[in-house]
Coordinates of C-alpha atoms in Angstrom, one line a residue:
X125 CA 29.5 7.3 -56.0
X126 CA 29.0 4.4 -58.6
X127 CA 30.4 7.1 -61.1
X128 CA 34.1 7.4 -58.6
X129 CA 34.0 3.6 -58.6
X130 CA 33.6 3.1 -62.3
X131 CA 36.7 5.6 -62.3
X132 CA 38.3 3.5 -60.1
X133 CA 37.8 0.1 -61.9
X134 CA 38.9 2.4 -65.5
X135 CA 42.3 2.9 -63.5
X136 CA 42.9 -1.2 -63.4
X137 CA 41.8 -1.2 -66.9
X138 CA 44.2 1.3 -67.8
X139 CA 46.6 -0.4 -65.8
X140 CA 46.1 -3.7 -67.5
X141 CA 46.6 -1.8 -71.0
X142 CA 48.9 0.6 -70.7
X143 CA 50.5 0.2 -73.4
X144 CA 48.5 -0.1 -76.0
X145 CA 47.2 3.4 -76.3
X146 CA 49.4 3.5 -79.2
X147 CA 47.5 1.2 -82.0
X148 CA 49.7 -0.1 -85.1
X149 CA 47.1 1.7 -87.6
X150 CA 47.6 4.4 -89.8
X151 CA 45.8 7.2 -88.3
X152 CA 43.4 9.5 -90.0
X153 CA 44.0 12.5 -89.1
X154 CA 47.7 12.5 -89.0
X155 CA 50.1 15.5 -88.3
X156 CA 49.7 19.1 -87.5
X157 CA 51.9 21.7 -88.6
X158 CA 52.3 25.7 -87.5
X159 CA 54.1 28.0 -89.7
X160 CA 55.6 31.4 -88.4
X161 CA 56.9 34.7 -91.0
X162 CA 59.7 36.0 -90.0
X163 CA 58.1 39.5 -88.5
X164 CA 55.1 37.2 -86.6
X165 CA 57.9 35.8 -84.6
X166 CA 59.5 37.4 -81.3
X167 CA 63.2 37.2 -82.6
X168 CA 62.9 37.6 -86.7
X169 CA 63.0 33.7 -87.1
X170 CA 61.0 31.8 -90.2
X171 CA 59.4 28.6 -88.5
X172 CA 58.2 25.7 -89.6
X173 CA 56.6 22.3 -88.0
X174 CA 55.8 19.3 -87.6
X175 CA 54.0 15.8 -85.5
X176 CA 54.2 12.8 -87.4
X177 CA 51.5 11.7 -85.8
X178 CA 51.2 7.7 -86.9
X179 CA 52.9 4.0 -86.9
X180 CA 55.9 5.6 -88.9
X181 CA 59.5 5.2 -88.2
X182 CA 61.2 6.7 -84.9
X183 CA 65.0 5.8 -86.3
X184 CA 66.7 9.3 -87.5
X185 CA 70.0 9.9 -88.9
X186 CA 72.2 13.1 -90.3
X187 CA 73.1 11.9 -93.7
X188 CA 76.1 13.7 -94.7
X189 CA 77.1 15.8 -97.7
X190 CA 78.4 14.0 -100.7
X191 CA 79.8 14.1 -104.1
X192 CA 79.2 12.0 -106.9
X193 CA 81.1 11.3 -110.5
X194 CA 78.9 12.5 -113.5
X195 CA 76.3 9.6 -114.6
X196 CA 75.4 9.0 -111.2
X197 CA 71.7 7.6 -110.5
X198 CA 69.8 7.7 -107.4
X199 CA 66.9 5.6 -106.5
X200 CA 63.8 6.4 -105.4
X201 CA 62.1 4.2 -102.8
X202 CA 59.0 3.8 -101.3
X203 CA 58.4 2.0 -98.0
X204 CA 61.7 3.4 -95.8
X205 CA 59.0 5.3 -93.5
X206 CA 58.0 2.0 -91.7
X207 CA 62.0 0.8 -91.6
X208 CA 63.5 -0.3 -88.5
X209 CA 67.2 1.3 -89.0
X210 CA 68.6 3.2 -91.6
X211 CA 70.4 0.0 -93.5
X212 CA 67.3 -2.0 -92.9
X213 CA 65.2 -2.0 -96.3
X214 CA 62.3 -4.8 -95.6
X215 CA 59.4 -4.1 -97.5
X216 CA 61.0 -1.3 -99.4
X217 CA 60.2 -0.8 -103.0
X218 CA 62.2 0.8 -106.0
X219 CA 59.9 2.7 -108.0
X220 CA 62.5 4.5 -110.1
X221 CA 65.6 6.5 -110.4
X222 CA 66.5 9.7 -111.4
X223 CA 70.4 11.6 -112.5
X224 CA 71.5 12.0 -109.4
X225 CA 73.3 15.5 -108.1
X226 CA 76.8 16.5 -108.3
X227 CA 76.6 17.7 -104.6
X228 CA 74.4 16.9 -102.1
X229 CA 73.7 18.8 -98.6
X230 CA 73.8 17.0 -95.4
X231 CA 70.0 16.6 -94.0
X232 CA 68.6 15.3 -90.8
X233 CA 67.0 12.4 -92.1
X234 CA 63.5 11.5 -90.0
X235 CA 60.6 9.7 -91.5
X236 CA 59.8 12.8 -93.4
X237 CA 63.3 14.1 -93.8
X238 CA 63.1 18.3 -92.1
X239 CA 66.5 20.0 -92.5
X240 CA 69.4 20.7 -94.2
X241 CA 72.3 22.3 -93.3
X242 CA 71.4 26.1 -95.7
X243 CA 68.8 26.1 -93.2
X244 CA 65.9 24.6 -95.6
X245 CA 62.9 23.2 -93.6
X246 CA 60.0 21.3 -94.0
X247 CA 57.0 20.2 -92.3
X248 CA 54.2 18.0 -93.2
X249 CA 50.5 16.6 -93.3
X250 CA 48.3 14.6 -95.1
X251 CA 45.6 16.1 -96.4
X252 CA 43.8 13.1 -98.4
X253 CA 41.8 15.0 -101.0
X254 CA 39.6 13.1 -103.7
X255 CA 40.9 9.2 -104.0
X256 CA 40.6 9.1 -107.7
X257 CA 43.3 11.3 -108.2
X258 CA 45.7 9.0 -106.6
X259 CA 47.8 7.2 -109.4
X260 CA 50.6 4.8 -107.5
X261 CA 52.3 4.6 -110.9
X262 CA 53.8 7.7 -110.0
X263 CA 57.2 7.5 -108.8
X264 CA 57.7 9.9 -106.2
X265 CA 55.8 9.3 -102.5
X266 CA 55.8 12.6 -100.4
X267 CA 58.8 11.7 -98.5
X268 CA 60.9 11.1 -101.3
X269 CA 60.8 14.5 -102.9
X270 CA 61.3 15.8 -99.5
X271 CA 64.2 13.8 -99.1
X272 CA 65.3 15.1 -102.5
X273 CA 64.8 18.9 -102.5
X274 CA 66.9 18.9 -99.0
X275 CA 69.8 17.7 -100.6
X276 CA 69.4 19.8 -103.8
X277 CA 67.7 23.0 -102.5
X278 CA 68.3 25.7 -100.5
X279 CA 65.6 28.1 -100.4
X280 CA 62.4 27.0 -100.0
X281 CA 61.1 28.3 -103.6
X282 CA 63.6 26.5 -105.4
X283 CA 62.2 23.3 -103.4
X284 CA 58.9 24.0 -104.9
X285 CA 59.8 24.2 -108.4
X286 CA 61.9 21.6 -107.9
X287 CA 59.6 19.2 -106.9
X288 CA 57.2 20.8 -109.7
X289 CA 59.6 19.9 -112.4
X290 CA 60.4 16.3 -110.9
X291 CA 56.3 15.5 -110.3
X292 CA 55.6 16.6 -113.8
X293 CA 58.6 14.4 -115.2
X294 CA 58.0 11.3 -112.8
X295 CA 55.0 11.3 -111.5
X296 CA 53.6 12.0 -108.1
X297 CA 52.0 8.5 -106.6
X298 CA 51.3 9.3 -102.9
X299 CA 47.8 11.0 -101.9
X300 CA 47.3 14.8 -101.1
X301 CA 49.8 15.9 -99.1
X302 CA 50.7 19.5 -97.6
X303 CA 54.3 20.6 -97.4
X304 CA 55.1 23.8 -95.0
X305 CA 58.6 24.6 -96.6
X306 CA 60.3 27.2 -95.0
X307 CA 64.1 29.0 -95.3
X308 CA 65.5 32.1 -93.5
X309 CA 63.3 34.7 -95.3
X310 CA 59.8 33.4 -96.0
X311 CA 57.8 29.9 -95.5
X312 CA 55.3 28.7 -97.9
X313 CA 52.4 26.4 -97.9
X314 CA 52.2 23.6 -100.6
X315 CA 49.6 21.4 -101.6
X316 CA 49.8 18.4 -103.9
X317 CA 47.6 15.7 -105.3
X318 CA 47.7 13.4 -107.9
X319 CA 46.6 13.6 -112.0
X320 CA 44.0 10.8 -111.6
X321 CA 44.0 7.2 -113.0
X322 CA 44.7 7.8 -116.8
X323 CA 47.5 10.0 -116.0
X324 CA 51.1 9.9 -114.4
X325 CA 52.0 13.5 -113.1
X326 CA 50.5 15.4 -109.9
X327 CA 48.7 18.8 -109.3
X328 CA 49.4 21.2 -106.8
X329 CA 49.7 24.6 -105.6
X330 CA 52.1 27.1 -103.3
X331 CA 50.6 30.0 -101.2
X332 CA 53.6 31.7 -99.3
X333 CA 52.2 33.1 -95.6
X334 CA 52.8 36.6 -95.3
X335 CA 56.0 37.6 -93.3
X336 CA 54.0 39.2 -90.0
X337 CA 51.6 36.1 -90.6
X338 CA 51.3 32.6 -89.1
X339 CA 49.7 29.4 -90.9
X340 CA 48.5 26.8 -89.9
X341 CA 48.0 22.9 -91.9
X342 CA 46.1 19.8 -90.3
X343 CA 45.1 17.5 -92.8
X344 CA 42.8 19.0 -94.5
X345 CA 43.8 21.1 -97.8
X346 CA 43.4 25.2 -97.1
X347 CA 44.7 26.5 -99.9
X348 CA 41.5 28.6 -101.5
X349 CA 41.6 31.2 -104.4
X350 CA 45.1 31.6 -106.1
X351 CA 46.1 34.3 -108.0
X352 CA 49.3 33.5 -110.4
X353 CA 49.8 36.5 -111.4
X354 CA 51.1 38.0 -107.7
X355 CA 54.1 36.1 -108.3
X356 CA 55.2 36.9 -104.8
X357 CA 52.4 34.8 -102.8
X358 CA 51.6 32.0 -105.3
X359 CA 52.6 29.3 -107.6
X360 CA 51.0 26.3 -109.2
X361 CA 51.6 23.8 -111.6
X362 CA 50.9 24.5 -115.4
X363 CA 48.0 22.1 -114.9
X364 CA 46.1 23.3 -112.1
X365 CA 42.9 24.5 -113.9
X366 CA 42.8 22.5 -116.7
X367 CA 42.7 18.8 -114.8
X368 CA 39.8 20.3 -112.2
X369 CA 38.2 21.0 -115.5
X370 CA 38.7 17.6 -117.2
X371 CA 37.8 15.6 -114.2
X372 CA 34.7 17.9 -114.0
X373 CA 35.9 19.4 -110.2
X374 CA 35.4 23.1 -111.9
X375 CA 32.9 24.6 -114.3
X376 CA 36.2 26.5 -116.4
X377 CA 34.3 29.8 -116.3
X378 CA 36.0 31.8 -114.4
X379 CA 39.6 31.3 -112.6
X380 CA 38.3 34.2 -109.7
X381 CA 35.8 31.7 -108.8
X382 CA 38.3 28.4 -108.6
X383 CA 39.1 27.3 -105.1
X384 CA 41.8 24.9 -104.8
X385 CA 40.7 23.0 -101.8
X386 CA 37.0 22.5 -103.2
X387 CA 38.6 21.3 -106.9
X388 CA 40.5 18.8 -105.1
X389 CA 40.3 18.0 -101.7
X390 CA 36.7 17.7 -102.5
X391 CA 33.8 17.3 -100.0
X392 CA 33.9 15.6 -96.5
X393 CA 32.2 12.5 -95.7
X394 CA 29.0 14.6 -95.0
X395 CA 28.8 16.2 -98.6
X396 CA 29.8 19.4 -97.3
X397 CA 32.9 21.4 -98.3
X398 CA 35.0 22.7 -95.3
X399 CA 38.9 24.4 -95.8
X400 CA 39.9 23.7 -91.6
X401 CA 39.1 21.4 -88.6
X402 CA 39.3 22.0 -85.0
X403 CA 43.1 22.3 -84.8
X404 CA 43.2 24.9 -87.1
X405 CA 40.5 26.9 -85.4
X406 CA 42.1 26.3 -82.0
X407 CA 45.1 27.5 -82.7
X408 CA 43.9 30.4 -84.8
X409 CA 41.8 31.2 -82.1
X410 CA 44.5 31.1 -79.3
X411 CA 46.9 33.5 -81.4
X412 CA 44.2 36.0 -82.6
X413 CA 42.1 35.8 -79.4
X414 CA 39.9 39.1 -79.6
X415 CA 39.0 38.4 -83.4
X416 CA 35.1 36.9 -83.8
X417 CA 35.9 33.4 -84.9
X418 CA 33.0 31.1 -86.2
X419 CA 33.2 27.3 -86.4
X420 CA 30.4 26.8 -88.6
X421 CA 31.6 28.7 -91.6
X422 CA 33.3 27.0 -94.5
X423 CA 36.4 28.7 -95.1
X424 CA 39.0 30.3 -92.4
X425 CA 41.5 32.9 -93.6
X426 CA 44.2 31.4 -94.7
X427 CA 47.1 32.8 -92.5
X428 CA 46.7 35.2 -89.6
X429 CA 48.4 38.4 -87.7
X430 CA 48.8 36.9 -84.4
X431 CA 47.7 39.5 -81.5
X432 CA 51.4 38.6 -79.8
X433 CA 54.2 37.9 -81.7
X434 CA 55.3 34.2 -81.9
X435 CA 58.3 32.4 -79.9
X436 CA 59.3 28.7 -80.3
X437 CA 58.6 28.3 -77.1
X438 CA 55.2 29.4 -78.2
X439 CA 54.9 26.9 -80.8
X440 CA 56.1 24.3 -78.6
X441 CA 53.7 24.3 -76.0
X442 CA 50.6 24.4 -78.6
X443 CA 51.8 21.3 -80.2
X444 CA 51.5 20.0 -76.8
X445 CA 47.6 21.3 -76.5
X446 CA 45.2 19.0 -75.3
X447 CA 42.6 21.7 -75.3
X448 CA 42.9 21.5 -71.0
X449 CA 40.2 23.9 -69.5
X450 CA 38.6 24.7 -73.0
X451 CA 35.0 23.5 -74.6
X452 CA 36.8 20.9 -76.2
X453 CA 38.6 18.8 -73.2
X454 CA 37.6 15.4 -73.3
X455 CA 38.2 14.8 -69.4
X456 CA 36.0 18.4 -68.5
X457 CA 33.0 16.2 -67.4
X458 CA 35.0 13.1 -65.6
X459 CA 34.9 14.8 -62.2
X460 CA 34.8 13.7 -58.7
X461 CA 34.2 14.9 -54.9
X462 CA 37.1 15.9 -53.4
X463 CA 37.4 17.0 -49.7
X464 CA 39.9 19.5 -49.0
X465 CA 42.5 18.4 -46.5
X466 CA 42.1 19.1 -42.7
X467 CA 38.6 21.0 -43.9
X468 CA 34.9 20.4 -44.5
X469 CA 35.1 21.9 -48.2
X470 CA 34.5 19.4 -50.7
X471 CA 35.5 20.4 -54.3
X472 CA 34.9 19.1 -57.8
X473 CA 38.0 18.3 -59.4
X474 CA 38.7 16.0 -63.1
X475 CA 39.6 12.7 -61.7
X476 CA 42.9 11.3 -61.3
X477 CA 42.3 8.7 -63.2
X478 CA 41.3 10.3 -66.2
X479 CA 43.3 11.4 -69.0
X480 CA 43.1 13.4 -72.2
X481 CA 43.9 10.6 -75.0
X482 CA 41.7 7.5 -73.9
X483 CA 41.2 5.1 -76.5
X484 CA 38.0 4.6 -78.5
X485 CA 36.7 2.0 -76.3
X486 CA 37.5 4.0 -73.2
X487 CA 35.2 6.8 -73.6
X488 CA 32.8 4.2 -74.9
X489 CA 32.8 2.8 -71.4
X490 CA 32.6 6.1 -69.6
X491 CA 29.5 7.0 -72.1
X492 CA 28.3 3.9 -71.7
X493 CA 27.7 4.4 -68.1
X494 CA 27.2 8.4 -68.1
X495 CA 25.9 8.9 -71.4
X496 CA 27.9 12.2 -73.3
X497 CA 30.2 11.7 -70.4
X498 CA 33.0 12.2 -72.5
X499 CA 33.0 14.3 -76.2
X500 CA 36.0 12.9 -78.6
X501 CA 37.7 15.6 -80.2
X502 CA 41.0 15.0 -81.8
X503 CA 43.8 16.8 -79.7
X504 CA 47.4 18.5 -81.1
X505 CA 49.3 16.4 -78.9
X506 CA 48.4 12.5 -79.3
X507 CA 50.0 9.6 -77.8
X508 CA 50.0 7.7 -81.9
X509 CA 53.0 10.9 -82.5
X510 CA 56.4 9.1 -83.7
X511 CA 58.3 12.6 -83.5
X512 CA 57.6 16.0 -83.9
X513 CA 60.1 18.9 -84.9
X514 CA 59.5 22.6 -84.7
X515 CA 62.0 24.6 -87.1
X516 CA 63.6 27.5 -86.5
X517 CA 65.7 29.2 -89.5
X518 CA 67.7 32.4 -88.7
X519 CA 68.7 34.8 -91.4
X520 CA 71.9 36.5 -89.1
X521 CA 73.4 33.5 -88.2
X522 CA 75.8 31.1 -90.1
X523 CA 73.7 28.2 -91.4
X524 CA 75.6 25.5 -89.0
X525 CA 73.5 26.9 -85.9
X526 CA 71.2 29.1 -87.9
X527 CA 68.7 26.4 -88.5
X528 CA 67.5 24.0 -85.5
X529 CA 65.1 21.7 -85.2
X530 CA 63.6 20.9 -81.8
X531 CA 63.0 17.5 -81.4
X532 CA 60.8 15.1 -79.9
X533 CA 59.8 11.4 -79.4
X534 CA 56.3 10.4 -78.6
X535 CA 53.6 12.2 -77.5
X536 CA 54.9 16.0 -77.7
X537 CA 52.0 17.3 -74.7
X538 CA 54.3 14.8 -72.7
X539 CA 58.1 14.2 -74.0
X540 CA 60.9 16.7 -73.9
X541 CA 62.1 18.5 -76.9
X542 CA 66.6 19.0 -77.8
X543 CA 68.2 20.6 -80.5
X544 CA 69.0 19.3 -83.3
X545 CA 71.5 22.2 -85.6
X546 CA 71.5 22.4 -89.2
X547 CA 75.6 21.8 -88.7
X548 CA 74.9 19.0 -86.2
X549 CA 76.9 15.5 -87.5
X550 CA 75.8 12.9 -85.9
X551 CA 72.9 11.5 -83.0
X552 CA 73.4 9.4 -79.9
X553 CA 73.2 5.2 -81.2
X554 CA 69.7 5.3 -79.4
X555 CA 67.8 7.5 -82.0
X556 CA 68.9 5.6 -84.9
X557 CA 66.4 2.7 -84.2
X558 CA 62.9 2.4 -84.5
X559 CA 60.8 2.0 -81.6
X560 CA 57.6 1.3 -83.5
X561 CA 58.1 -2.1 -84.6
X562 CA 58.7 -3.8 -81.2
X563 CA 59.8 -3.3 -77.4
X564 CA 63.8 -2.2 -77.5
X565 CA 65.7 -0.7 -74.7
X566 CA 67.9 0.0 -77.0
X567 CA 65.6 2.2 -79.4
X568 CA 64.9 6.0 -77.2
X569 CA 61.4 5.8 -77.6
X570 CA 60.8 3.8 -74.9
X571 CA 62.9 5.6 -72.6
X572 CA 60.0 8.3 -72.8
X573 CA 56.9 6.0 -73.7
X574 CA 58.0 4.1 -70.8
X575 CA 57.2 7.3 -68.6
X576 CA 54.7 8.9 -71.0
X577 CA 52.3 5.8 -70.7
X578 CA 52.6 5.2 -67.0
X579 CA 51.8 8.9 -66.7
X580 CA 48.3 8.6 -68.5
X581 CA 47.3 5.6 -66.1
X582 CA 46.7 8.4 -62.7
X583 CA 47.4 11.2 -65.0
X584 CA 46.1 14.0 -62.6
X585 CA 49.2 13.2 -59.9
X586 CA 51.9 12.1 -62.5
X587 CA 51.0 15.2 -64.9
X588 CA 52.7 17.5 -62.2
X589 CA 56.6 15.9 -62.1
X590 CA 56.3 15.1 -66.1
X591 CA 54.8 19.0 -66.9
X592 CA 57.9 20.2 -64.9
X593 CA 60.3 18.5 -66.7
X594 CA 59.3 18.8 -70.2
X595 CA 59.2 22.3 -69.7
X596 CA 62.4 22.2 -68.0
X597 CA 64.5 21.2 -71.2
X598 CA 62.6 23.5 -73.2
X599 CA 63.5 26.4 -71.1
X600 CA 66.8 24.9 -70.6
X601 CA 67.6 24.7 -74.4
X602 CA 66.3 28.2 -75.1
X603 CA 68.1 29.9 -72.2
X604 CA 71.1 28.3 -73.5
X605 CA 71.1 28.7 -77.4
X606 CA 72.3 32.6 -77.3
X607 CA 75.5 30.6 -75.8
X608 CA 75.8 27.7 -78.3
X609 CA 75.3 30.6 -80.8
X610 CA 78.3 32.3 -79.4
X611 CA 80.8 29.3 -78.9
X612 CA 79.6 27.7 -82.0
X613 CA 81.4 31.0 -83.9
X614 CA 84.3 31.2 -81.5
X615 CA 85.3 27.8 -82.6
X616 CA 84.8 28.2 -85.5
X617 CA 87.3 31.1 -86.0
X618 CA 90.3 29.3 -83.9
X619 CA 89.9 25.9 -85.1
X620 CA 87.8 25.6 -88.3
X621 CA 84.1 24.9 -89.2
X622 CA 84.9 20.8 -88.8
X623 CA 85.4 22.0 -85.0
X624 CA 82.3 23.9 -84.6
X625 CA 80.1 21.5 -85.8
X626 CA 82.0 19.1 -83.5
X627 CA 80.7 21.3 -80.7
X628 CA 77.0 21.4 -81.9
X629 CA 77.2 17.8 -82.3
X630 CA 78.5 16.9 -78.8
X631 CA 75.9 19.3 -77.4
X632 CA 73.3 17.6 -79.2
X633 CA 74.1 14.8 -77.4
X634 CA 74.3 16.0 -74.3
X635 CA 71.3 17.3 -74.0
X636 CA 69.2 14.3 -75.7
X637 CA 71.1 11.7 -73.4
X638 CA 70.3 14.1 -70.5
X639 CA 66.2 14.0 -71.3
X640 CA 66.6 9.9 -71.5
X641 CA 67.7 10.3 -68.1
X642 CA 65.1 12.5 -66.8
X643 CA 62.5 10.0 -68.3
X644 CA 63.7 6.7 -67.4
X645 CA 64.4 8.5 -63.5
X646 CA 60.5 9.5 -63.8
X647 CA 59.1 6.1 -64.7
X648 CA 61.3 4.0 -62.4
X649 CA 59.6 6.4 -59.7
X650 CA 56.4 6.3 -61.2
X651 CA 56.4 1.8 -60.6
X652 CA 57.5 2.8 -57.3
X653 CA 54.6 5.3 -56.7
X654 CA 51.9 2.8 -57.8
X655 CA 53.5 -0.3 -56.6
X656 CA 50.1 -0.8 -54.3
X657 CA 48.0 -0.5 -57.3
X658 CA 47.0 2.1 -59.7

């Protein structure tokens, strides 16, 4: 009983706070991202993914194609990720330029820009690595060159050399970072890190996931063993033994024996060497569920044949994972009596009150009182995620509606995802500001943190309405796409390609103005709900 009324008095807490789950801090363990080859999924599409899962910028755009006269230069920034709109450059920094292109493709522009219109996407995390390697004299941050390669590139192996050849000429400044770079054929896996102090250029490697594999990055580097001479599966820069040998990472002896992540991600805070984290062995695990998986070993294969093939929806939902019913739910020990209606039974069930992304100082007052009450374990889905896309690329289709990113604002195990085509023109006004920098009603964050947040405060009744929704528009969008497919063409042949993507763009719309709705509906019910307390 003093345990249900300690749950009770967390509930005004909660109510008090809610919303500051979200802290303005950069967090940690930022971004998850789930690759798919093109015979791993259930319809032949190459995926790619992504949950930007920090303080960045919500504001997204589709910059459009362009051309430039000869002697053009471009600048290179650093700083536009924590922008408020897309003209808005406080605090932004230009750390160079470079010739700028003749032509440039027409990308969807987010805080780390994901797709262009020849169906090139991208995903990312951070993966740290060894802090001496980072040299901020180098001009390009992470986002840049993805900003770069998307309106240059369209396969995603010229993007990797391209980014090579412009890291070894410019200089890579950011820390180690993973790219999951993907087109309609294959998707690769790239890793990059910085030269060290005393010298302005980067490191970094390429490992392509087999086409009946799936891969998975989250923020920590996994690229092991690489052999350069299967041309097919790997690439590297020129540079990749010889710095770990300078900066005395590797021994030199034998290139069979040099493991990428060890040479330069370098040990954990423990001393100990490890190539994956709970993520990665989660969703490994969920894919491949009759394989023998170990946590305690140091290395994980790098990609996997899933025991299913792979859908987006599939993709979807486990970047909406919050490990519910599994060894590693946080809220599996906050249970309370329950009497069954209009019986004697009483069951156990997870209280109402508790939820599965509590803040630090939450679960220190729950172990405070029940000590080991609650076990922190760093979800998929957390309520810090700005967006998160998931990528589909199709090799049979035009470009236009080939490639589509499914989008998402907030916390993705609670907001609804829409489409978001390769030929898609423009967004709704709402999506082009930030939401991260202040309260705006104006900014379609809020619309769904508004409803996310009051969800968490009784999160076992609100779960039920908000589950049914965001897997509403998922079904909804996926039901409907072989139909977008089909009009998309038809328009196309009676009144041009300008048309068609006039159509994609409108039903972009549509259905992203339709999930503000939903949302704003939910949380106006939601104050009405609790308006006798929480």
């Amino acid at each position: 009983m003093k345990f249900r009324s300690i749950l009770l008095l967390f509930s005004v807490i909660l109510a008090q706070q809610v919303t500051a789950q979200t802290v303005n801090q950069k967090d940690p363990e930022s971004c998850t991202s789930i690759m798919v080859g093109k015979k791993a999924s259930t319809d032949g599409s190459v995926m790619t993914s992504h949950t930007c899962d920090s303080w960045y910028r919500t504001w997204a755009t589709i910059e459009p194609a362009k051309d430039y006269p000869r002697d053009t230069i471009m600048n290179i920034y650093d700083g536009l990720m924590h922008t408020e709109f897309d003209k808005d450059m406080s605090n932004t920094t230009i750390k160079g330029t470079i010739p700028q292109a003749k032509h440039t493709y027409q990308f969807f522009n987010t805080s780390y820009p994901c797709l262009n219109e020849k169906q090139l996407g991208i995903g990312e995390t951070t993966i740290s690595g060894r802090r001496e390697l980072q040299n901020k004299n180098g001009m390009f941050m992470i986002e840049e060159l993805e900003r770069v390669v998307l309106q240059r590139c369209t396969t995603a192996r010229e993007a990797i050399k391209l980014m090579g050849e412009l890291i070894k000429l410019y200089g890579y400044g950011d820390s180690g970072e993973c790219l999951t770079i993907a087109d309609p054929n294959e998707v690769w896996h790239f890793e990059v890190f910085g030269e060290g102090k005393d010298k302005i250029g980067g490191v970094w490697a390429a490992q392509r996931i087999p086409d009946d594999e799936i891969g998975v990055s989250a923020n920590i580097p996994r690229i092991s063993n690489i052999d350069l001479n299967n041309k097919d599966y790997f690439m590297a820069s020129e540079n990749v033994y010889d710095v770990a040998k300078k900066l005395g990472y590797w021994d030199g002896k034998n290139k069979k024996d040099f493991k990428f992540y060890k040479a330069y991600g370098g040990p954990s805070r423990d001393g100990k060497y490890k190539a994956f984290s709970v993520r990665e062995f989660f969703i490994f695990r969920s894919f491949a569920p009759s394989r023998e998986w170990n946590y305690d070993v140091e290395e994980l294969p790098f990609s996997i044949k899933p025991e299913k093939k792979v859908s987006a929806e599939d993709v979807m939902k486990m970047l909406a994972q919050y490990y519910e019913g599994t060894e590693y739910d946080v809220t599996r020990n906050l249970k309370i009596a329950q009497r069954q209606r209009g019986s004697e039974k009483v069951d156990s069930i997870v209280s109402p009150v508790a939820n599965p992304w509590m803040r630090s100082d939450e679960i220190a007052m729950l172990n405070g009182i029940n000590k080991d009450a609650v076990k922190s374990v760093r979800n998929i889905a957390v309520p810090q995620c700005a967006y998160s896309t998931v990528i589909q690329l199709r090799s049979w289709l035009p470009d236009a509606v080939g490639g589509v990113a499914w989008f998402c604002l907030d916390n993705p195990g609670q907001s609804p995802r829409f489409p978001v085509f390769s030929g898609t023109t423009d967004l709704p006004d709402m999506f082009k500001i930030c939401g991260n920098h202040r309260y705006r009603e104006d900014s379609a964050l809020w619309h769904y943190r508004k409803a996310n947040k009051l969800a968490t405060v009784r999160w076992g009744t609100a779960r039920k309405s908000m589950d049914e929704n965001r897997l509403y528009f998922i079904e909804k969008g996926l039901t409907e796409l072989p139909f977008v497919e089909s009009r998309y063409k038809a328009v196309a042949q009676e009144k041009g390609e300008e048309a068609a993507r006039a159509y994609l763009t409108g039903y972009t719309k549509d259905v992203a103005g339709a999930t503000l709705l939903r949302w704003d509906e939910m949380a106006n019910r939601m104050w009405n709900d609790y308006r006798f307390g929480f």
